[in-house]
Amino acid sequence: MSEELLNEFPHVVKSEDGLLLVEADQIIEVCTFLKNKGFDFLEAISGADFEEYLEVIYNIASYSKPDRVMLTVRISKDNPILPTVTSLWHGANWHEREAYDMFGIKFKGHPKLARILLPDSWDGYPLLKSYPLDKEQKVELEDETGVEICQI
Amino acid sequence: MDREYVTDKIRRSMGRRILTDEEVSGWWIIGGIVTFGLLFLLLFLKLIHRRNEHFKRQKMLEEQIIELVGIDLKDKKMLADLKAIHNEGYESGEFKDLSFLRIIPAIITLGLYIEWRLTKDLMIHAERQRRFFSCYLGRELEDTTPQRPTGKYLGLGVVTLGLFGIYWTNLIIKDSNEHFKDQWKLEDLLPEAGMEIDEGVDPDFYKNIILTTVDKFLNWGRTCSVWPMAFGTACCAMEMMATFASRNDMDRYGMIFRNSPRQADVLIVAGTITQKMAPRLRRLYDQMAEPKYVIAMGACAMTGGPFVNSYSVLKGVDKVIPVDIYLPGCPPRPEALLNAFLQLQERMKEERTVTKKFERWILKDRKEVVT
Ligand code: SF4
């Protein structure tokens, strides 16, 4: 499959360890191409922090072939914005929310980009290397009338 | 809060004086002579009892005063002094009960033994107690208890074949009556003595057989039907399930899992609690009905365990809910959880629900009278 993809998109680079590096503005086109080729299952979207840049990894699989590709997108740390792929695979919804939760990567066009695992009041993105582990967080629970029950 | 509580305790110890410091009348002596000494035996028993009760109360009072000084902790030297004086009481045997069996050597020695012992004890006690209160009040109090030459009296008693003992017993009765009166005056000098003591009522009367029996009955019911709430968030929950499964079979202790906090008595926090979970845990705890208990199972629930350095794990559930039993281990074995439950049962047996309610009610009542 990767040969086909490389022929179609000359900007996609295959690195020596087998990753398919995709430009950030091309990701929707590449994904649409794959979807049309029968890749019907988005396994995971994960993030990674490489100090100089952030990486978003898409694992996409096909039930009919069967086949699997792994796309990698590098984005800058200062402005981590990517287009969402929820329009292609609905399963991307929560994966993208998790990437946002942990790395602060914003997915443009996402239906509801909110924190998914951490409390809403969380400050910072804990899987970034710059996040101090012992950072104090304020977590509160309020009852229906807004009276604070508990606070950590 | 603490201070108020201890002060209340002190006041109640003082209130006990109506019971312990009973005045003995001189007519006993006459009665003893008339019955050729028979009533003396009864009198001796009474004196021994009175001595024990009075010294016990004094011991309690001193302990409570030390506790109070310890709470304030303004005057460390005074605290050390008070403790030293208090400990003398142990060394001299003052705080040890005089057994009623001492009546046997008393009979053999025609009463001289018990007279000698009581006189000596009273003198030691009065002297030590005077120093204690002087230290606490910060000024020298005068010594009011007369010093009796016990050796000389003993000699006289032997020479007169115990007849001198009649006079001596009279002295003992007089001296201790005096001593009690002095002590009452002294206690009223204490800064804690502000409250009116209802002298007609036993201040401990709520600890009576009816209320304590009701408590015991309640505790029996509770300890035999401890219903834990199923709250397993991580690997520890596996061991919790094993504890309740057939091999260890907690059902035989009357422990059955409930799925609603409303029906549960114990919350077993089995597993890692994240900061997002913590408010929910607190809510579940709040939803449980009193009396409720918490077992923090495993290193995670106790301190954060292996994840203590992570960004999102709560470092000990005692940050959000009060914990009764800490159960270390990663994970603790089912036997350990079983043991934790047995410990909890021991703890539940100490509950004094009804008695405490009464106590609170009475104390509240009394305070209203004063203010
Ligand atoms: S204490 Fe150990 S076994 Fe228990 S929840 Fe934590 S990591 Fe798991």
Coordinates of C-alpha atoms and ligand atoms in Angstrom, one line a residue:
Chain A
M1 CA 0.0 0.0 0.0
S2 CA 2.7 2.5 0.9
E3 CA 4.1 2.4 -2.6
E4 CA 0.8 3.4 -4.0
L5 CA 0.5 6.2 -1.5
L6 CA 4.1 7.4 -2.2
N7 CA 3.4 7.5 -5.9
E8 CA 0.2 9.4 -5.4
F9 CA 1.6 12.0 -3.1
P10 CA 5.2 12.9 -3.9
H11 CA 5.5 15.1 -0.7
V12 CA 5.0 12.1 1.5
V13 CA 8.4 10.8 2.7
K14 CA 9.3 7.4 3.9
S15 CA 11.9 7.6 6.7
E16 CA 14.5 4.9 7.2
D17 CA 12.6 3.3 10.0
G18 CA 9.5 2.9 7.9
L19 CA 7.4 5.8 9.0
L20 CA 5.3 7.7 6.4
L21 CA 5.9 11.4 7.1
V22 CA 2.9 13.5 5.9
E23 CA 2.7 17.3 5.8
A24 CA 0.2 18.8 8.1
D25 CA -1.9 20.4 5.4
Q26 CA -2.0 17.2 3.4
I27 CA -3.3 14.9 6.1
I28 CA -7.0 15.2 5.0
E29 CA -6.2 14.4 1.4
V30 CA -4.0 11.4 2.3
C31 CA -6.7 10.1 4.7
T32 CA -9.5 10.5 2.1
F33 CA -7.3 8.6 -0.4
L34 CA -6.8 5.8 2.1
K35 CA -10.5 5.7 3.1
N36 CA -11.4 5.3 -0.6
K37 CA -8.9 2.5 -0.9
G38 CA -10.7 0.5 1.7
F39 CA -9.0 1.6 4.9
D40 CA -12.2 1.6 7.0
F41 CA -10.8 1.4 10.5
L42 CA -8.9 4.1 12.4
E43 CA -7.1 2.2 15.2
A44 CA -5.6 5.0 17.1
I45 CA -4.4 8.6 17.0
S46 CA -1.6 9.2 19.4
G47 CA 0.7 12.0 20.2
A48 CA 4.4 12.3 21.1
D49 CA 6.6 15.1 22.3
F50 CA 10.0 15.3 20.7
E51 CA 11.1 18.5 22.5
E52 CA 11.6 20.4 19.2
Y53 CA 8.3 19.4 17.6
L54 CA 5.2 17.3 18.3
E55 CA 4.2 14.3 16.4
V56 CA 0.7 12.9 15.8
I57 CA 0.6 9.3 14.7
Y58 CA -2.3 7.8 12.9
N59 CA -2.7 4.0 12.8
I60 CA -5.1 3.1 10.0
A61 CA -6.2 -0.4 9.2
S62 CA -8.2 -2.2 6.6
Y63 CA -10.5 -5.1 7.3
S64 CA -11.0 -6.1 3.7
K65 CA -7.3 -6.3 2.5
P66 CA -6.2 -6.8 5.3
D67 CA -3.5 -4.1 5.6
R68 CA -2.3 -1.3 7.9
V69 CA -0.4 1.9 7.5
M70 CA 1.1 4.3 10.0
L71 CA 1.1 8.0 9.2
T72 CA 3.2 10.5 11.1
V73 CA 2.6 14.2 11.1
R74 CA 5.1 16.7 12.6
I75 CA 3.7 20.0 13.9
S76 CA 5.4 22.8 15.7
K77 CA 5.0 23.1 19.4
D78 CA 4.1 26.8 19.3
N79 CA 1.0 26.3 17.1
P80 CA -0.1 22.7 17.3
I81 CA -3.1 22.7 15.0
L82 CA -4.3 19.9 12.7
P83 CA -7.4 19.4 10.7
T84 CA -9.7 16.8 12.2
V85 CA -10.4 13.5 10.6
T86 CA -13.7 12.8 12.4
S87 CA -15.6 13.4 9.1
L88 CA -13.8 10.3 7.7
W89 CA -13.8 8.1 10.8
H90 CA -16.2 8.8 13.6
G91 CA -13.9 6.9 15.9
A92 CA -11.4 9.7 15.6
N93 CA -13.5 11.8 18.0
W94 CA -12.3 10.5 21.3
H95 CA -8.8 9.8 20.1
E96 CA -8.4 13.4 19.1
R97 CA -9.9 14.6 22.4
E98 CA -7.3 12.5 24.2
A99 CA -4.5 13.9 22.1
Y100 CA -5.8 17.3 23.0
D101 CA -6.1 16.4 26.6
M102 CA -2.5 15.2 26.9
F103 CA -0.6 17.3 24.4
G104 CA -2.7 20.3 23.8
I105 CA -3.0 19.5 20.0
K106 CA -5.9 21.3 18.6
F107 CA -8.0 19.7 15.9
K108 CA -9.7 22.2 13.7
G109 CA -13.3 21.3 13.0
H110 CA -13.7 18.8 15.8
P111 CA -17.3 18.6 17.0
K112 CA -16.5 18.9 20.7
L113 CA -12.9 19.5 21.6
A114 CA -12.9 19.2 25.4
R115 CA -10.9 17.3 27.9
I116 CA -11.8 13.7 28.1
L117 CA -9.7 12.0 30.8
L118 CA -8.6 14.8 33.0
P119 CA -10.9 17.1 35.0
D120 CA -12.1 20.2 33.2
S121 CA -10.3 22.5 35.6
W122 CA -6.9 21.0 34.7
D123 CA -4.2 23.4 33.9
G124 CA -1.5 22.3 31.4
Y125 CA -1.0 19.2 29.3
P126 CA 0.6 16.5 31.4
L127 CA 2.3 14.4 28.7
L128 CA 4.3 17.3 27.4
K129 CA 7.9 17.0 28.5
S130 CA 7.8 20.6 29.9
Y131 CA 5.0 19.7 32.4
P132 CA 6.3 19.5 36.0
L133 CA 5.1 16.2 37.5
D134 CA 4.5 17.7 41.0
K135 CA 2.4 20.5 39.7
E136 CA -0.5 21.2 42.1
Q137 CA -3.9 21.0 40.5
K138 CA -7.2 22.2 41.9
V139 CA -10.0 19.7 41.5
E140 CA -13.4 20.6 42.9
L141 CA -16.7 18.9 43.2
E142 CA -19.9 20.9 43.5
D143 CA -23.4 19.7 44.2
E144 CA -26.3 20.8 42.1
T145 CA -26.7 24.1 43.8
G146 CA -23.1 25.0 43.3
V147 CA -22.0 24.5 46.8
E148 CA -18.5 23.2 47.0
I149 CA -18.3 19.7 48.5
C150 CA -14.7 18.8 48.2
Q151 CA -11.5 20.2 46.9
I152 CA -8.1 18.7 46.5
Chain B
M1 CA -12.3 22.1 70.5
D2 CA -9.8 19.8 72.1
R3 CA -9.3 22.2 74.9
E4 CA -13.0 22.5 75.6
Y5 CA -13.3 18.8 75.6
V6 CA -10.5 18.3 78.1
T7 CA -11.9 21.1 80.3
D8 CA -15.2 19.4 80.3
K9 CA -13.5 16.1 81.4
I10 CA -11.8 17.9 84.2
R11 CA -15.0 19.4 85.3
R12 CA -16.6 16.0 85.3
S13 CA -13.7 14.6 87.3
M14 CA -14.3 17.3 89.8
G15 CA -18.0 16.5 89.8
R16 CA -17.2 13.0 90.7
R17 CA -16.1 14.1 94.1
I18 CA -19.6 13.8 95.5
L19 CA -19.3 10.1 95.0
T20 CA -15.7 9.5 95.9
D21 CA -15.0 11.9 98.7
E22 CA -17.6 10.7 101.1
E23 CA -17.5 12.0 104.7
V24 CA -17.3 9.3 107.3
S25 CA -18.9 10.2 110.6
G26 CA -17.3 9.6 114.1
W27 CA -20.2 7.5 115.2
W28 CA -18.5 4.6 113.5
I29 CA -16.0 4.5 116.3
I30 CA -18.7 4.4 119.0
G31 CA -20.4 1.6 117.0
G32 CA -17.1 -0.2 116.8
I33 CA -16.6 -0.1 120.5
V34 CA -20.2 -1.2 121.2
T35 CA -19.9 -4.2 118.9
F36 CA -16.5 -5.2 120.4
G37 CA -14.7 -4.3 117.2
L38 CA -16.9 -6.0 114.7
L39 CA -18.0 -2.7 113.1
F40 CA -14.3 -1.7 112.9
L41 CA -13.9 -4.3 110.2
L42 CA -16.6 -2.8 108.1
L43 CA -15.2 0.7 108.8
F44 CA -11.7 -0.4 107.6
L45 CA -13.2 -1.8 104.4
K46 CA -15.0 1.5 103.9
L47 CA -11.8 3.5 104.5
I48 CA -9.9 1.4 102.1
H49 CA -12.6 1.9 99.5
R50 CA -12.7 5.6 100.1
R51 CA -8.9 5.8 99.8
N52 CA -8.9 4.0 96.5
E53 CA -11.7 6.0 95.0
H54 CA -10.3 9.3 96.1
F55 CA -6.8 8.5 94.8
K56 CA -8.2 7.3 91.6
R57 CA -10.1 10.5 91.1
Q58 CA -7.0 12.5 91.9
K59 CA -5.0 10.5 89.4
M60 CA -7.6 11.1 86.7
L61 CA -7.7 14.8 87.5
E62 CA -4.0 15.1 87.3
E63 CA -3.8 13.3 84.1
Q64 CA -6.4 15.6 82.6
I65 CA -4.7 18.7 83.8
I66 CA -1.5 17.4 82.3
E67 CA -3.3 16.8 79.1
L68 CA -4.7 20.3 79.2
V69 CA -1.3 21.9 79.8
G70 CA 0.0 19.7 77.0
I71 CA -2.5 21.1 74.6
D72 CA -1.7 24.7 75.4
L73 CA 2.1 23.9 75.5
K74 CA 2.9 27.4 76.6
D75 CA 4.8 26.4 79.6
K76 CA 7.1 23.4 78.8
K77 CA 8.8 23.5 82.2
M78 CA 5.5 23.4 84.1
L79 CA 4.5 20.4 82.0
A80 CA 7.6 18.6 82.8
D81 CA 7.3 19.4 86.5
L82 CA 3.7 18.3 86.6
K83 CA 4.6 15.1 84.9
A84 CA 7.4 14.4 87.3
I85 CA 5.2 15.0 90.3
H86 CA 2.5 12.9 88.8
N87 CA 4.9 10.0 88.2
E88 CA 5.9 10.1 91.9
G89 CA 2.4 8.8 92.6
Y90 CA 3.2 5.7 90.7
E91 CA 6.5 5.1 92.5
S92 CA 5.1 5.5 95.9
G93 CA 2.3 3.1 95.2
E94 CA -0.3 5.8 95.7
F95 CA -2.1 5.1 92.4
K96 CA -2.2 1.4 93.1
D97 CA -5.4 0.2 94.7
L98 CA -5.2 -1.1 98.2
S99 CA -6.7 -4.6 98.1
F100 CA -9.6 -5.4 100.4
L101 CA -7.6 -8.5 101.4
R102 CA -5.4 -6.2 103.4
I103 CA -8.1 -6.6 106.0
I104 CA -6.5 -10.0 106.9
P105 CA -3.2 -8.6 108.2
A106 CA -5.2 -5.8 109.8
I107 CA -7.1 -8.4 111.8
I108 CA -3.9 -10.2 112.8
T109 CA -2.3 -7.0 114.0
L110 CA -5.5 -5.8 115.8
G111 CA -6.1 -3.1 113.1
L112 CA -2.7 -1.5 113.6
Y113 CA -1.5 -2.4 110.1
I114 CA -4.3 -0.8 108.2
E115 CA -4.2 2.3 110.4
W116 CA -0.5 2.7 109.8
R117 CA -1.0 2.2 106.1
L118 CA -3.9 4.6 105.7
T119 CA -2.1 7.4 107.7
K120 CA 1.0 7.0 105.7
D121 CA -0.8 7.0 102.4
L122 CA -2.8 10.0 103.2
M123 CA 0.3 12.0 104.3
I124 CA 2.2 11.1 101.1
H125 CA -0.9 11.8 99.0
A126 CA -1.6 15.2 100.5
E127 CA 2.0 16.3 100.3
R128 CA 2.3 15.3 96.6
Q129 CA -1.0 16.7 95.7
R130 CA -0.2 20.0 97.4
R131 CA 3.0 20.3 95.3
F132 CA 1.0 19.4 92.1
F133 CA -1.6 22.0 92.6
S134 CA 1.1 24.6 93.7
C135 CA 2.9 23.9 90.5
Y136 CA -0.2 24.2 88.4
L137 CA -1.5 27.3 90.0
G138 CA 1.9 28.9 90.1
R139 CA 2.0 29.7 93.8
E140 CA 2.9 28.0 97.0
L141 CA -0.1 26.4 98.8
E142 CA 0.1 25.8 102.5
D143 CA 0.3 22.4 103.9
T144 CA -2.9 21.7 105.9
T145 CA -2.8 18.0 106.6
P146 CA -1.3 17.4 110.0
Q147 CA 1.8 15.1 110.1
R148 CA 1.2 12.1 112.4
P149 CA 4.2 10.3 113.9
T150 CA 3.3 6.8 112.6
G151 CA 6.2 5.1 114.3
K152 CA 5.3 6.4 117.7
Y153 CA 1.6 5.5 117.2
L154 CA 2.6 2.0 116.2
G155 CA 4.6 1.6 119.4
L156 CA 1.7 2.9 121.5
G157 CA -0.7 0.6 119.7
V158 CA 1.4 -2.4 120.4
V159 CA 1.8 -1.4 124.1
T160 CA -1.9 -0.9 124.6
L161 CA -2.7 -4.1 122.7
G162 CA -4.5 -2.2 119.9
L163 CA -6.6 0.0 122.2
F164 CA -4.7 3.0 121.0
G165 CA -6.0 2.1 117.5
I166 CA -9.4 3.4 118.5
Y167 CA -8.1 6.8 118.9
W168 CA -5.9 6.5 115.8
T169 CA -8.8 5.5 113.6
N170 CA -10.6 8.5 114.9
L171 CA -7.7 10.6 113.8
I172 CA -7.7 9.0 110.3
I173 CA -11.4 9.7 109.8
K174 CA -10.9 13.3 110.9
D175 CA -7.8 13.9 108.9
S176 CA -9.2 12.5 105.6
N177 CA -12.5 14.4 106.1
E178 CA -10.4 17.5 106.5
H179 CA -8.3 16.7 103.6
F180 CA -11.3 16.2 101.3
K181 CA -12.7 19.5 102.3
D182 CA -9.4 21.2 101.7
Q183 CA -9.1 19.6 98.3
W184 CA -12.6 20.7 97.3
K185 CA -11.6 24.2 98.2
L186 CA -8.4 23.8 96.2
E187 CA -10.3 22.5 93.2
D188 CA -12.6 25.5 93.2
L189 CA -9.5 27.6 92.9
L190 CA -8.5 26.0 89.6
P191 CA -9.2 28.1 86.5
E192 CA -11.2 25.3 85.0
A193 CA -13.7 25.2 87.9
G194 CA -15.9 27.8 86.3
M195 CA -18.9 25.5 85.8
E196 CA -21.6 24.8 88.4
I197 CA -21.4 21.2 89.3
D198 CA -24.8 19.6 89.7
E199 CA -24.0 18.0 93.0
G200 CA -27.2 15.9 93.1
V201 CA -26.5 14.0 89.9
D202 CA -23.8 11.5 89.2
P203 CA -22.0 13.2 86.3
D204 CA -21.4 9.8 84.7
F205 CA -24.9 8.6 85.1
Y206 CA -25.4 8.2 81.4
K207 CA -22.9 5.4 81.5
N208 CA -25.4 3.2 83.2
I209 CA -26.3 -0.3 82.5
I210 CA -29.3 0.4 80.3
L211 CA -27.6 2.7 77.9
T212 CA -24.4 0.7 77.7
T213 CA -26.4 -2.5 77.1
V214 CA -28.3 -0.8 74.3
D215 CA -24.9 0.2 72.8
K216 CA -23.5 -3.3 73.1
F217 CA -26.6 -4.6 71.4
L218 CA -26.3 -2.1 68.6
N219 CA -22.6 -2.9 68.2
W220 CA -23.3 -6.6 68.1
G221 CA -25.7 -6.0 65.3
R222 CA -23.3 -3.8 63.4
T223 CA -20.3 -6.0 63.8
C224 CA -22.1 -9.0 62.5
S225 CA -23.5 -7.3 59.4
V226 CA -20.7 -5.2 58.0
W227 CA -21.8 -4.4 54.4
P228 CA -19.0 -3.1 52.3
M229 CA -19.6 -1.1 49.2
A230 CA -18.1 -2.5 46.0
F231 CA -15.6 0.2 45.0
G232 CA -12.6 -1.3 43.2
T233 CA -10.7 1.0 40.9
A234 CA -7.5 -1.0 40.1
C235 CA -5.6 -4.2 40.7
C236 CA -6.4 -4.3 44.4
A237 CA -10.0 -5.0 43.5
M238 CA -8.9 -8.4 42.3
E239 CA -7.8 -9.3 45.8
M240 CA -11.0 -7.8 47.2
M241 CA -13.0 -10.1 44.9
A242 CA -10.9 -13.0 46.0
T243 CA -11.6 -12.2 49.6
F244 CA -15.3 -12.4 49.0
A245 CA -15.2 -15.4 46.7
S246 CA -15.6 -19.0 47.9
R247 CA -12.1 -19.7 49.2
N248 CA -12.1 -17.0 51.9
D249 CA -15.8 -16.5 51.9
M250 CA -16.5 -13.3 53.7
D251 CA -20.2 -14.0 53.7
R252 CA -19.7 -16.1 56.8
Y253 CA -18.8 -13.0 58.7
G254 CA -22.0 -11.3 57.5
M255 CA -20.2 -9.2 55.0
I256 CA -22.1 -8.9 51.7
F257 CA -21.3 -6.5 48.9
R258 CA -23.8 -3.7 48.3
N259 CA -23.8 -1.8 45.1
S260 CA -25.3 1.3 46.5
P261 CA -23.6 3.6 49.0
R262 CA -26.9 4.1 50.7
Q263 CA -26.9 0.5 52.0
A264 CA -23.3 0.2 52.8
D265 CA -21.4 0.5 56.1
V266 CA -17.9 0.3 54.9
L267 CA -16.2 1.8 51.9
I268 CA -13.2 -0.3 50.8
V269 CA -11.1 1.9 48.6
A270 CA -9.4 -0.8 46.6
G271 CA -7.1 0.7 44.0
T272 CA -5.6 3.8 42.6
I273 CA -7.7 7.0 42.9
T274 CA -7.0 9.6 40.4
Q275 CA -7.6 13.3 41.0
K276 CA -10.6 13.1 38.7
M277 CA -12.0 10.2 40.7
A278 CA -11.4 11.8 44.1
P279 CA -14.4 14.1 44.1
R280 CA -16.6 11.2 43.1
L281 CA -15.2 9.1 45.8
R282 CA -16.0 11.9 48.2
R283 CA -19.5 12.1 46.9
L284 CA -20.0 8.3 47.4
Y285 CA -18.7 8.6 50.9
D286 CA -21.1 11.5 51.6
Q287 CA -24.0 9.4 50.4
M288 CA -23.3 6.6 52.8
A289 CA -25.4 6.5 56.0
E290 CA -23.8 6.9 59.4
P291 CA -22.1 5.1 61.0
K292 CA -19.7 4.6 58.2
Y293 CA -16.1 3.4 58.0
V294 CA -13.4 3.4 55.4
I295 CA -10.7 0.9 54.7
A296 CA -7.9 2.2 52.5
M297 CA -6.7 -0.9 50.8
G298 CA -3.3 -1.1 49.2
A299 CA -0.4 1.3 48.8
C300 CA -2.3 3.3 46.2
A301 CA -5.2 4.2 48.5
M302 CA -2.8 4.8 51.4
T303 CA -0.3 7.1 49.7
G304 CA -0.5 6.9 46.0
G305 CA 1.7 3.8 45.9
P306 CA 3.8 3.1 42.8
F307 CA 2.2 6.0 41.1
V308 CA 3.1 8.6 43.7
N309 CA 5.2 10.5 41.2
S310 CA 2.6 10.7 38.6
Y311 CA 0.7 13.8 37.6
S312 CA -2.9 12.6 38.2
V313 CA -2.9 10.2 41.1
L314 CA -4.3 11.2 44.4
K315 CA -1.6 10.8 47.1
G316 CA -3.6 9.0 49.7
V317 CA -7.4 8.9 49.9
D318 CA -7.2 10.5 53.4
K319 CA -6.9 13.8 51.5
V320 CA -10.6 13.6 50.7
I321 CA -12.2 11.2 53.2
P322 CA -11.4 10.1 56.7
V323 CA -9.8 6.6 56.8
D324 CA -10.3 4.1 59.7
I325 CA -8.1 1.3 58.7
Y326 CA -4.9 1.5 56.5
L327 CA -4.1 -1.8 54.9
P328 CA -0.6 -1.8 53.3
G329 CA 0.5 -4.1 50.5
C330 CA 0.6 -4.0 46.7
P331 CA -1.8 -5.7 46.6
P332 CA -2.6 -6.9 50.1
R333 CA -3.5 -10.6 50.2
P334 CA -7.1 -11.6 50.9
E335 CA -6.0 -12.7 54.4
A336 CA -4.8 -9.2 55.1
L337 CA -8.2 -7.8 54.0
L338 CA -9.9 -10.3 56.2
N339 CA -7.7 -9.2 59.1
A340 CA -8.6 -5.6 58.3
F341 CA -12.2 -6.4 58.6
L342 CA -11.6 -8.1 61.9
Q343 CA -9.8 -5.1 63.1
L344 CA -12.6 -2.9 62.0
Q345 CA -15.0 -5.1 63.9
E346 CA -12.9 -4.5 67.0
R347 CA -13.1 -0.9 66.4
M348 CA -16.9 -1.0 65.9
K349 CA -17.3 -2.7 69.2
E350 CA -15.9 0.5 70.8
E351 CA -18.7 2.6 69.4
R352 CA -20.8 4.3 72.1
T353 CA -23.6 5.7 70.0
V354 CA -26.4 6.1 72.5
T355 CA -24.2 6.9 75.5
K356 CA -22.4 9.6 73.5
K357 CA -25.8 11.1 72.4
F358 CA -26.8 11.3 76.0
E359 CA -23.5 12.7 77.1
R360 CA -23.7 15.4 74.5
W361 CA -27.2 16.2 75.4
I362 CA -26.4 16.5 79.0
L363 CA -23.3 18.6 78.5
K364 CA -25.2 20.9 76.2
D365 CA -27.9 21.2 78.7
R366 CA -25.5 22.1 81.4
K367 CA -23.8 24.7 79.4
E368 CA -27.1 26.4 78.8
V369 CA -27.6 26.6 82.5
V370 CA -24.3 28.4 83.0
T371 CA -24.4 30.9 80.1
Ligands
SF4_1 S1 -1.6 -0.9 45.7 FE1 -0.7 -2.1 44.1 S2 -2.2 -3.7 43.7 FE2 -3.2 -2.1 44.8 S3 -4.1 -0.8 43.2 FE3 -2.2 0.1 43.8 S4 -0.8 -0.8 42.3 FE4 -2.6 -2.1 42.2

